[in-house]
Coordinates of C-alpha atoms and ligand atoms in Angstrom, one line a residue:
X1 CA 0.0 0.0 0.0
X2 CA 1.0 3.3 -1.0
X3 CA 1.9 5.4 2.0
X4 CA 3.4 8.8 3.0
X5 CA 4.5 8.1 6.3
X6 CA 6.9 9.1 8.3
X7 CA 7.5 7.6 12.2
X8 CA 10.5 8.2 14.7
X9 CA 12.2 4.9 15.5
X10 CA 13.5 5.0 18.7
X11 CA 15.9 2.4 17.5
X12 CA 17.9 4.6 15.0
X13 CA 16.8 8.1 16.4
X14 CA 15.5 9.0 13.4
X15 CA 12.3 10.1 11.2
X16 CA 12.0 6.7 9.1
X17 CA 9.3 6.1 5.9
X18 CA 7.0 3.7 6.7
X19 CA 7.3 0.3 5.4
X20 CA 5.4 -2.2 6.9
X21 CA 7.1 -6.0 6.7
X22 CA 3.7 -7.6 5.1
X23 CA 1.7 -5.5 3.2
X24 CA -1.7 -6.1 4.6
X25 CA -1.1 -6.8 7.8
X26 CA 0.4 -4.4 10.5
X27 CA 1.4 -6.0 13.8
X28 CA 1.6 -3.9 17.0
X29 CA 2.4 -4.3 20.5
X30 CA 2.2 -2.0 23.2
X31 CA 2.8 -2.4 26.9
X32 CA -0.2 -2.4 28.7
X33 CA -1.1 -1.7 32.3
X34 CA -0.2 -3.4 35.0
X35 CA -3.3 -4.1 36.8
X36 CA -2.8 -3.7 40.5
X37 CA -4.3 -0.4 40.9
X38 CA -6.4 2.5 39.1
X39 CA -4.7 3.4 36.1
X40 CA -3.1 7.3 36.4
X41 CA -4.0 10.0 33.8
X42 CA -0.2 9.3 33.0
X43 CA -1.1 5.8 31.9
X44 CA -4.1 7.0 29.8
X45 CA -1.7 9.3 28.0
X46 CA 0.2 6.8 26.8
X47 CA -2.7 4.6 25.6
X48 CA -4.4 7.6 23.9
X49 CA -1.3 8.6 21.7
X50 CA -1.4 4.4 20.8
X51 CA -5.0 5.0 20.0
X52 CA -4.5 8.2 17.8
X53 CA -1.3 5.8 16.0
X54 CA -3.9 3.1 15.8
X55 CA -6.7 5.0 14.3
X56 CA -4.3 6.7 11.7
X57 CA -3.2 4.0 10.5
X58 CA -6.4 2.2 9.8
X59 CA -7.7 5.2 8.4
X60 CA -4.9 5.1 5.7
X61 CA -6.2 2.1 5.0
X62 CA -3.7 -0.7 6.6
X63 CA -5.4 -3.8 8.5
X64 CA -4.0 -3.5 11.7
X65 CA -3.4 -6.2 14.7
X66 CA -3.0 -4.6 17.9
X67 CA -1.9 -6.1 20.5
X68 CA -1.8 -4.8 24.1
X69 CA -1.5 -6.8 27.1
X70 CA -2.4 -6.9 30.7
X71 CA 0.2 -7.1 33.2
X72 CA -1.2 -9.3 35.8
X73 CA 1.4 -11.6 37.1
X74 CA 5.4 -11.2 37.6
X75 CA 5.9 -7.8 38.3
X76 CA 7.8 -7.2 41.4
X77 CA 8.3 -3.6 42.9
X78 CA 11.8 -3.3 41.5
X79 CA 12.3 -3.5 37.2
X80 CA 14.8 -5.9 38.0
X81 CA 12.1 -8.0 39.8
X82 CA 13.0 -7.3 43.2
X83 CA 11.0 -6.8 46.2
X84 CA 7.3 -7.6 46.7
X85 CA 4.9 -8.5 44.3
X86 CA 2.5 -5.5 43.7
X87 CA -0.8 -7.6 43.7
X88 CA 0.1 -9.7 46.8
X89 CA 0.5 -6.5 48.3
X90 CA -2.3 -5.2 47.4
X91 CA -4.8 -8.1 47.7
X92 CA -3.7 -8.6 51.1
X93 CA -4.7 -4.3 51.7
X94 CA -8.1 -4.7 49.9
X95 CA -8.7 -8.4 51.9
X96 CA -9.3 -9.7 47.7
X97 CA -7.7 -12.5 46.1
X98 CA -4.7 -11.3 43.7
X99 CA -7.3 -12.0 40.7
X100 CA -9.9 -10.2 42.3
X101 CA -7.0 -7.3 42.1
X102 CA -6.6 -8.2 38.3
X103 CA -10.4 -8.2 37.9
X104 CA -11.3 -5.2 39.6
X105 CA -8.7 -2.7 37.9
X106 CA -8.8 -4.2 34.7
X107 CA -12.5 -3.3 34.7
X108 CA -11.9 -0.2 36.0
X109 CA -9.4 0.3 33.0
X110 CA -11.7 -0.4 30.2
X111 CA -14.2 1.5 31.7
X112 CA -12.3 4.8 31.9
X113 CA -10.5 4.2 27.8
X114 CA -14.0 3.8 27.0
X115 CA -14.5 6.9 28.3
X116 CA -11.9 7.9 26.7
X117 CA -13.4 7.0 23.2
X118 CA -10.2 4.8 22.7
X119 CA -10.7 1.6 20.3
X120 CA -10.1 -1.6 21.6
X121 CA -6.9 -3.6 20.9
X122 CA -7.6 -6.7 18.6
X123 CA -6.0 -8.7 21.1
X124 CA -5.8 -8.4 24.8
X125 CA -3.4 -10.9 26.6
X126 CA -2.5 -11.7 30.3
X127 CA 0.5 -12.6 31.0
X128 CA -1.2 -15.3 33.7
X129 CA -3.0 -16.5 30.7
X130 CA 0.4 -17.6 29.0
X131 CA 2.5 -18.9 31.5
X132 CA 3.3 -22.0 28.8
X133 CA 4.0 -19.5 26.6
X134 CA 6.8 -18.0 28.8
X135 CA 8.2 -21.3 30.1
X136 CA 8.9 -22.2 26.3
X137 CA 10.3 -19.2 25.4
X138 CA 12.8 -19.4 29.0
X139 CA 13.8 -23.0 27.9
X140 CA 14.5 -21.4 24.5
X141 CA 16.9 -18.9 25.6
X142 CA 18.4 -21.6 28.3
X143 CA 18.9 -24.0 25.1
X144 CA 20.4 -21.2 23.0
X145 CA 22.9 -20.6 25.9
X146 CA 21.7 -17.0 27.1
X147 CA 20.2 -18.3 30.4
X148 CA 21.1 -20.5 33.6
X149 CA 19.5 -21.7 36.6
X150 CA 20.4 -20.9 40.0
X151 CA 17.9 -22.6 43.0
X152 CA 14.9 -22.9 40.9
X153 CA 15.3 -19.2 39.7
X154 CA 16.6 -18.3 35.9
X155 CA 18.3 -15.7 35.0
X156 CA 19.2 -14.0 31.8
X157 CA 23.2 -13.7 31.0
X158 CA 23.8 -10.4 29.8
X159 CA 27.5 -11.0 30.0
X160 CA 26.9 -13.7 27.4
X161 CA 24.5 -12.4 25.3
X162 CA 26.6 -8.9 24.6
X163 CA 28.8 -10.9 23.2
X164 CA 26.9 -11.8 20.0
X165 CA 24.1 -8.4 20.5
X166 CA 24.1 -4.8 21.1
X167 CA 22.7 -4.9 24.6
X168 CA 22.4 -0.5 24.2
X169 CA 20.6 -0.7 21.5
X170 CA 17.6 1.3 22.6
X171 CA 19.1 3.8 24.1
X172 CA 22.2 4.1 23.0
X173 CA 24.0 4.3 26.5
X174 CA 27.4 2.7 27.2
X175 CA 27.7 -0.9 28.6
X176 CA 30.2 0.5 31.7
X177 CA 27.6 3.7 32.2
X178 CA 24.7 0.9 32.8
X179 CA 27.3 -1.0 34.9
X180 CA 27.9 1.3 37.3
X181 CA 24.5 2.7 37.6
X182 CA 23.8 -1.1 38.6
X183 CA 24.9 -2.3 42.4
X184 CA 27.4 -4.3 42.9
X185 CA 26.6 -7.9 43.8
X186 CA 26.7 -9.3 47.0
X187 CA 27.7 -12.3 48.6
X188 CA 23.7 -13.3 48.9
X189 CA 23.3 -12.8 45.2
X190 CA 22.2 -16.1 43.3
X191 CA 23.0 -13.8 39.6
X192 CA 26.4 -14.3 38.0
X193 CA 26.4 -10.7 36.3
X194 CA 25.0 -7.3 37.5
X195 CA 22.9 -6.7 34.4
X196 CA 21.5 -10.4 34.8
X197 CA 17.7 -9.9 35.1
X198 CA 15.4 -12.7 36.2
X199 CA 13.4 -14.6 33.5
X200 CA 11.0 -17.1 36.0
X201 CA 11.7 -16.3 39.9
X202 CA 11.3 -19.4 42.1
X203 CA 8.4 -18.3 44.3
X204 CA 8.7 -18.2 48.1
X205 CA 6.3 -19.8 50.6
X206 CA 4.2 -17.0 51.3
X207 CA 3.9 -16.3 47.4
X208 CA 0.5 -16.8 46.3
X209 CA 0.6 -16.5 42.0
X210 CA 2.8 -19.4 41.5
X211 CA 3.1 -22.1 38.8
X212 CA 5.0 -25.0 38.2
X213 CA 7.7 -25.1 35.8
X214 CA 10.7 -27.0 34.8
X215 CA 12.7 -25.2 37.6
X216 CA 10.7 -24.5 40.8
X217 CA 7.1 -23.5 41.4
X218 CA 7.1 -20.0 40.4
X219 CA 6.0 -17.0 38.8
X220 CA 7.6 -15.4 35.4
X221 CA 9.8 -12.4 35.3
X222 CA 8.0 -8.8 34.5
X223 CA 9.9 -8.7 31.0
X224 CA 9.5 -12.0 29.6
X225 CA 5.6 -11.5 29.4
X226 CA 5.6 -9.4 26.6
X227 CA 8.3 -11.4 24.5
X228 CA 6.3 -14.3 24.5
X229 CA 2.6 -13.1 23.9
X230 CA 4.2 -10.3 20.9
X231 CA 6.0 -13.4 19.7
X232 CA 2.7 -15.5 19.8
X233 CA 0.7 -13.2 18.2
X234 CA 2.5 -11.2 15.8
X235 CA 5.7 -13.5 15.0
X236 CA 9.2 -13.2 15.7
X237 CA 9.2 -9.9 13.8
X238 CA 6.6 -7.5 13.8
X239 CA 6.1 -3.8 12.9
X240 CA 5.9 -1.5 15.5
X241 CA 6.3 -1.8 19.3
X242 CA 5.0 1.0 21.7
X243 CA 5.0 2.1 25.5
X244 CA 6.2 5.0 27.2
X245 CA 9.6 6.3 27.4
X246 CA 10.1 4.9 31.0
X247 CA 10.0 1.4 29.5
X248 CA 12.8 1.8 26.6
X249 CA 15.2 1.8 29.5
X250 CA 14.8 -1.9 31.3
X251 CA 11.4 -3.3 30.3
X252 CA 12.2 -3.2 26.0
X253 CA 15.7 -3.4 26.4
X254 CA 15.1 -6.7 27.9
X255 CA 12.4 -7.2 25.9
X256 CA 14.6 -7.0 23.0
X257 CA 17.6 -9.0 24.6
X258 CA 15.0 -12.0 25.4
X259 CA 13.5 -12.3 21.7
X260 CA 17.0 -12.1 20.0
X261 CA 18.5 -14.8 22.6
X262 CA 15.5 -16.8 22.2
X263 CA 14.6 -16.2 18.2
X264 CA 17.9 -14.8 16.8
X265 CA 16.1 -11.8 15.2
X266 CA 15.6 -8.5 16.8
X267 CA 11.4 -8.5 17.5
X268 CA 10.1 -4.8 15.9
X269 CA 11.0 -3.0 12.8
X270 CA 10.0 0.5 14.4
X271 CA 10.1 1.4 18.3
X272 CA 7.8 4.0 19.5
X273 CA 8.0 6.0 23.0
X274 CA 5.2 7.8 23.9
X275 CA 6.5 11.1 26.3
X276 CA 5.5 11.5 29.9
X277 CA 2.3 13.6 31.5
X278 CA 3.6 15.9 34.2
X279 CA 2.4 17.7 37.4
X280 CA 4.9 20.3 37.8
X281 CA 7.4 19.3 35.9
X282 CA 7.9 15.7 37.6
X283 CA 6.4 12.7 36.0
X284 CA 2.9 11.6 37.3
X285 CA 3.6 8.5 38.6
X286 CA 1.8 5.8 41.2
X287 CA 4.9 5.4 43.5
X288 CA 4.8 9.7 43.5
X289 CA 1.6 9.7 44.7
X290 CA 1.0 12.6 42.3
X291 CA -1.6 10.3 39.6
X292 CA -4.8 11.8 39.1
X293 CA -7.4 9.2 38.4
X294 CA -9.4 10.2 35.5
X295 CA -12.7 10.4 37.2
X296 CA -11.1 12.7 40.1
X297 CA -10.1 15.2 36.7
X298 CA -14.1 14.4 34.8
X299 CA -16.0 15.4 38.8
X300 CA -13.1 17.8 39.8
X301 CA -12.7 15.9 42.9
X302 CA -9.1 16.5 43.6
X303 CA -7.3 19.1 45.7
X304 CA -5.4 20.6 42.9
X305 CA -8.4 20.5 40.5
X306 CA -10.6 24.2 40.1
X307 CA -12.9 22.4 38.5
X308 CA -14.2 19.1 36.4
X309 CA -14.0 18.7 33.2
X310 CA -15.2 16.2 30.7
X311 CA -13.1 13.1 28.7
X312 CA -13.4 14.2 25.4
X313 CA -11.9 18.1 26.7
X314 CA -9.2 16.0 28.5
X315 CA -8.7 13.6 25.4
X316 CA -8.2 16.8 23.2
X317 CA -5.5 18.4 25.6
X318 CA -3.6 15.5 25.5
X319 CA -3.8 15.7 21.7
X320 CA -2.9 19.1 21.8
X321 CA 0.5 17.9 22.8
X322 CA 2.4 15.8 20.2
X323 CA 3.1 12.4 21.6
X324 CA 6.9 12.7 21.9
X325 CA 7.0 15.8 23.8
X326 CA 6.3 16.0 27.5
X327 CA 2.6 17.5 28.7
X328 CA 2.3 19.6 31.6
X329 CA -0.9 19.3 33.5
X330 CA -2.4 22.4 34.9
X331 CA -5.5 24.0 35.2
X332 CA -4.9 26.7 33.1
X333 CA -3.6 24.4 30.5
X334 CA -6.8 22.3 30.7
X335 CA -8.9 25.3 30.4
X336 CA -7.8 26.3 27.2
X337 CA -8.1 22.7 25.7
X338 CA -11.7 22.6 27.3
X339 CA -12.3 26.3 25.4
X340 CA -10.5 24.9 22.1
X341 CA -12.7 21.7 21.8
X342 CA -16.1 23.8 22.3
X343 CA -15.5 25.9 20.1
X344 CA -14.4 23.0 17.6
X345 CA -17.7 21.5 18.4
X346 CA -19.6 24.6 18.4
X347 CA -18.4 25.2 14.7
X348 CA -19.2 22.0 13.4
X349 CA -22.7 22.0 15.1
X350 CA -23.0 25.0 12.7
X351 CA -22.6 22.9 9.7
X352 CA -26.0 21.8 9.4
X353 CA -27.2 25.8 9.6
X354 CA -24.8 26.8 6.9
X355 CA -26.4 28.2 3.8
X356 CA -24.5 26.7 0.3
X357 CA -24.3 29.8 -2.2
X358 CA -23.7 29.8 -6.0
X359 CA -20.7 31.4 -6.1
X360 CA -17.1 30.6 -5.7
X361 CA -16.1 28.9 -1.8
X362 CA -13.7 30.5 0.2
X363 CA -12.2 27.1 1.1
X364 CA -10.0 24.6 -0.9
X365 CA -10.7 21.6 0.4
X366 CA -8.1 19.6 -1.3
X367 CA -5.5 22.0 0.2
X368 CA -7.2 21.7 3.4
X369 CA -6.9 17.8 2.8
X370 CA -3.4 17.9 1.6
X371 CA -1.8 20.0 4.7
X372 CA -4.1 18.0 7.3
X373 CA -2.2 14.8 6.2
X374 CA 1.0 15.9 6.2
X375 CA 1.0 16.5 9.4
X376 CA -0.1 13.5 10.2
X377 CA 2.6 11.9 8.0
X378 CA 4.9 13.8 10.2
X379 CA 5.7 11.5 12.9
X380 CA 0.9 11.5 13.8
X381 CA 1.7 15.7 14.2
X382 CA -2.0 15.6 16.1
X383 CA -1.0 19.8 17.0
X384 CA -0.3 20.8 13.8
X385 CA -3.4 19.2 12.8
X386 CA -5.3 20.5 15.3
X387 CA -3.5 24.3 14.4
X388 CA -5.6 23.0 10.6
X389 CA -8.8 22.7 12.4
X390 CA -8.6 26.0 13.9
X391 CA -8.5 27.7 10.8
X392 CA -11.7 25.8 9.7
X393 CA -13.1 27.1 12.4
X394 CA -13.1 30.3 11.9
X395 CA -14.1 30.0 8.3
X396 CA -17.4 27.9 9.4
X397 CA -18.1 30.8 11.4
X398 CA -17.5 33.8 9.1
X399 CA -19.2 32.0 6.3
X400 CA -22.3 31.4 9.3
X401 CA -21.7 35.3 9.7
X402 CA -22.3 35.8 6.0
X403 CA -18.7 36.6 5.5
X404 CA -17.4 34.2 3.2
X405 CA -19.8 32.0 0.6
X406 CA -19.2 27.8 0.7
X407 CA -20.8 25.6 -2.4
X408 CA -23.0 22.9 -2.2
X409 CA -20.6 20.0 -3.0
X410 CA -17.8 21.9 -0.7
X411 CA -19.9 22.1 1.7
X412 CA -20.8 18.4 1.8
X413 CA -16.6 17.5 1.1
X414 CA -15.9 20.0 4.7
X415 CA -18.5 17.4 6.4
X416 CA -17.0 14.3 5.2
X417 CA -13.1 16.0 6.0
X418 CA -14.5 16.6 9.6
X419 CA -15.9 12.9 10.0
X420 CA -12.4 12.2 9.0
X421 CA -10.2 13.8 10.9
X422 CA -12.1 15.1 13.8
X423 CA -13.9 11.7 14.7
X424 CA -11.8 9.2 13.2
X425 CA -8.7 10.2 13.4
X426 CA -8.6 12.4 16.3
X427 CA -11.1 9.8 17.9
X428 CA -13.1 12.9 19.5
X429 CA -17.4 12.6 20.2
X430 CA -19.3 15.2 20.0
X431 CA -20.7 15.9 23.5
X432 CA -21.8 19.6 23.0
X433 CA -25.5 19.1 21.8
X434 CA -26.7 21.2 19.7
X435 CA -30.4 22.4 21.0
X436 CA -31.5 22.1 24.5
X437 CA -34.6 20.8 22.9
X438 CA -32.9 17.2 21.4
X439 CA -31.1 17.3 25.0
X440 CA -34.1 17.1 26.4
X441 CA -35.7 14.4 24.3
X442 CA -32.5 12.1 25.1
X443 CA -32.2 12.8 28.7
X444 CA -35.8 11.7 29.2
X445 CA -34.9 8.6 27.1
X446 CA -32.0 7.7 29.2
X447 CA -33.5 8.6 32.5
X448 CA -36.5 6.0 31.5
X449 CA -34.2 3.2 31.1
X450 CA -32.4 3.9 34.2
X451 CA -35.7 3.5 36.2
X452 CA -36.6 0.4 34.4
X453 CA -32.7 -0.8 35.8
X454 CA -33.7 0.2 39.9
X455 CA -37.2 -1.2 39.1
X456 CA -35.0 -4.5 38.1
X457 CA -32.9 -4.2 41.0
X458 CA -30.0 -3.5 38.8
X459 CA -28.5 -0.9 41.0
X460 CA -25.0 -1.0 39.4
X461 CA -26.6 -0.7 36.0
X462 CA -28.4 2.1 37.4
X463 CA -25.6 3.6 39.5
X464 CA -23.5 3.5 35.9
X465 CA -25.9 5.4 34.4
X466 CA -25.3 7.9 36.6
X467 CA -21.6 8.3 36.7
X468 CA -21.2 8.2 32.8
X469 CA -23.4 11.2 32.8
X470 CA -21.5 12.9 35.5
X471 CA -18.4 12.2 34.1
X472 CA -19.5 14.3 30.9
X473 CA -20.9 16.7 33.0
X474 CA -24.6 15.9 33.4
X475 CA -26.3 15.6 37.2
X476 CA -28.9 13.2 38.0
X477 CA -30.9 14.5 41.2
X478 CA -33.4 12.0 42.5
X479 CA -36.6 13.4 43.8
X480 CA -40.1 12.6 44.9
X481 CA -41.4 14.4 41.5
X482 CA -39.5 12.0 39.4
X483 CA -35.8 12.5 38.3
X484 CA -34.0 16.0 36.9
X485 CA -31.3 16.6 35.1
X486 CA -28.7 19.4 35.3
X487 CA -25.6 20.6 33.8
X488 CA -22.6 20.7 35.8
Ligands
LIG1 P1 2.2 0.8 34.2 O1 0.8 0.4 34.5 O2 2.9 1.6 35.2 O3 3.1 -0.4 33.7 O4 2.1 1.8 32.9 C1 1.3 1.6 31.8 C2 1.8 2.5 30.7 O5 1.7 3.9 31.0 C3 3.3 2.3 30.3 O6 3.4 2.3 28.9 C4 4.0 3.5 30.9 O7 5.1 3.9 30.2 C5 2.9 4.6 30.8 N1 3.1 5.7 31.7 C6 3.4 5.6 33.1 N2 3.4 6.8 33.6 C7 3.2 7.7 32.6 C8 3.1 9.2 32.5 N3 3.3 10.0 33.6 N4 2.9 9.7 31.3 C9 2.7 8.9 30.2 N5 2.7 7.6 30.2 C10 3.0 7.0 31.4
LIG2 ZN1 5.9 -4.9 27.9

């Protein structure tokens, strides 16, 4: 397929052309959450930039497997799978079985990218759903001589491995650097090198997720996960692989390390790092305790929040940003997004009020077109783009002042360019109604089916109901009279 697109590799640090390895089919991997608690708006960053990538890409016509997995097994508090493991932690806090912790927040996760208007992966693996997968691929890498046993635990030789591979790869840092950022063994250490990572970790007594293997009854390493379910479903080489920069470091650079010991090829064609949400200028993070969940940001529930504001405002100031430069959060900053994406909608709402005239348009749509994608084919430029739809804006509202003329067939091309970009691309909905009236008409509608849920006894269909709306800003008050409806 014919393509004009350009995408920074993280691998060469460079703008590269596009070219997928199979022509109609695309494979892509990104690191998913791990589910041990509420993802961050951080996280959701990150998964909204893979959904803008995602969406583009289908839109230019590619078939697409995406692949993003759930972390729900194997990853210790440390990246080189030291200390506890998070959801034996926090099971034992909440009084929930570990997969009740899975369950829980990976429901809470789909329910807030929904949210979010992000489309669904076509494939979403748990790493606990492929332990077999995992012990394969560890017996691989043992056979091929880049792993030993020590006491039931395996560990991945680095020292052996950079013999035949470029262990800096990713981020082009020196071997001694990442030495001696690494601590020195001691005499309790079962690893033979300091860069040695763990690939399955023998699983002590009180550890609850544990398997059997070849070596011990255990639990795979954090890294190995995501080798074996990208290998599974996409190959031994796929297109692209995604995550946020605070993975390229340990997580892909293992990643990497584990598929060429295990396949001799290096997994993806094209790396992608999605940058970092901020608060302040330090990274929002769970361990910082500065995360905002996303439905503290949609209610305004938060001590450094002035106000709510909805998901589709919050999905267009992230898309504001492009996805390789850092995004501060603040509540100025979310303002103006919140202002921007009105007055988007507000413009389009106009379309349908727009009078066609005779004469010549003031708009050239292919232009418009033309510009639009390449910045797109820049590296998914969703700001410049955005800059693009600005400018339509205000033509959509001097031609609705009478100031400049559109024709008919333009006028039906701008419709189908906003479908385009604005909704498909840009993923955004629509939630400023036009008329109260309509408004009115579906707020009855959904406040009918919400009684016939409490009538059922479905409270938590009910209690949904009721959230959703808040979240994009609409108040349910229960009262003797029946239920109203407000604004927020
Ligand atoms: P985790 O659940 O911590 O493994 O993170 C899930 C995804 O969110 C990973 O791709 C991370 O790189 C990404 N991520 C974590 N913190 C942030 C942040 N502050 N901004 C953007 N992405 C983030
Ligand atoms: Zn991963």
């Amino acid at each position: 397929m014919e393509n004009n697109l350009y995408l920074y590799n993280t691998l060469t640090r460079k703008k590269e052309k596009f070219q997928p390895l199979h022509p109609s089919l695309v494979g892509m991997y990104v690191c998913g959450p791990t589910v041990y608690s509420d993802v961050h708006l951080g996280n959701c960053r990150t998964f909204v930039s893979f959904d803008l990538i995602f969406r583009y890409l289908k839109h230019l016509g590619f078939k697409v497997r995406y692949v993003r997995n759930i972390t729900d097994a194997g990853h210790l508090e440390g990246d080189n799978d030291e200390g506890d493991d998070k959801f034996a932690k926090k099971a034992k806090l909440e009084q929930l079985e570990p997969m009740e912790i899975v369950q829980k927040y990976t429901l809470g996760f789909h329910d807030v990218l929904r949210l979010f208007n992000t489309l669904p992966p076509s494939i979403e693996p748990t790493a606990t759903g492929h332990i077999s997968e995992q012990i394969e691929m560890v017996q691989q890498i043992i056979a091929n001589g880049y792993a030993y046993e020590v006491n039931g635990t395996v560990y991945f030789d680095v020292e052996k491995y950079v013999k035949d591979y470029d262990y800096t790869v990713l981020t082009n840092r020196k071997l001694d650097d990442m030495l001696n950022n690494t601590r020195e063994l001691g005499g309790q250490d079962e690893k033979h090198g300091r860069l040695d990572f763990a690939l399955w970790i023998k699983a002590k007594p009180e550890h609850i997720m544990r398997w059997p293997s070849p070596w011990s009854v255990g639990f795979p390493g954090w890294h190995i996960e995501c080798s074996a379910m990208s290998r599974k479903y996409l190959g031994d080489q796929f297109d692209i692989h995604g995550g946020g920069m605070d993975l390229a470091a340990t997580h892909h650079t293992n990643e990497i390390a584990q598929s060429e010991a295990c396949n001799h090829t290096t997994p993806a064609k094209y790396w992608m790092h999605t940058n970092m949400l901020t608060v302040n200028g330090a990274r929002m993070s769970k361990s910082s305790g500065n995360g905002f969940l996303p439905h503290q940001l949609f209610t305004g529930d938060h001590p450094l929040l002035e106000r709510g504001y909805t998901p589709m405002a919050v999905r267009f100031f992230m898309l504001q940003a492009h996805y390789r430069s850092t995004l501060d959060f603040s509540n100025e900053a979310l303002d103006a997004a919140d202002k921007g994406f009105k007055r988007l909608m507000t413009a389009i709402n106009l379309l349908d009020k727009l009078k066609p005239s005779k004469g010549k348009s003031a708009l050239n749509i292919a232009d418009l077109r033309a510009k639009c994608y390449a910045a797109m084919d820049d590296d998914f430029n969703s700001p410049i783009l955005i800059a693009e739809l600005f400018e339509v804006v205000r033509l959509i509202n001097s031609i609705y002042d009478g100031k400049a003329a559109i024709s008919a067939p333009d006028l039906e091309e701008l419709k189908t360019f906003l479908q385009h970009f604005v909704f498909d691309i840009l993923g955004l909905q629509n939630d400023q109604i036009s008329t109260n009236d309509s408004m009115d008409e579906i707020m009855s509608i959904v406040i009918k089916l919400r009684d016939g849920a409490k009538q059922n006894k479905d409270f938590a269909t009910s209690d949904r109901i009721r959230e959703e709306l808040n979240a994009i800003g609409i108040q349910l008050k229960d009262s003797k009279d029946g239920t109203l409806w407000n604004k927020i």
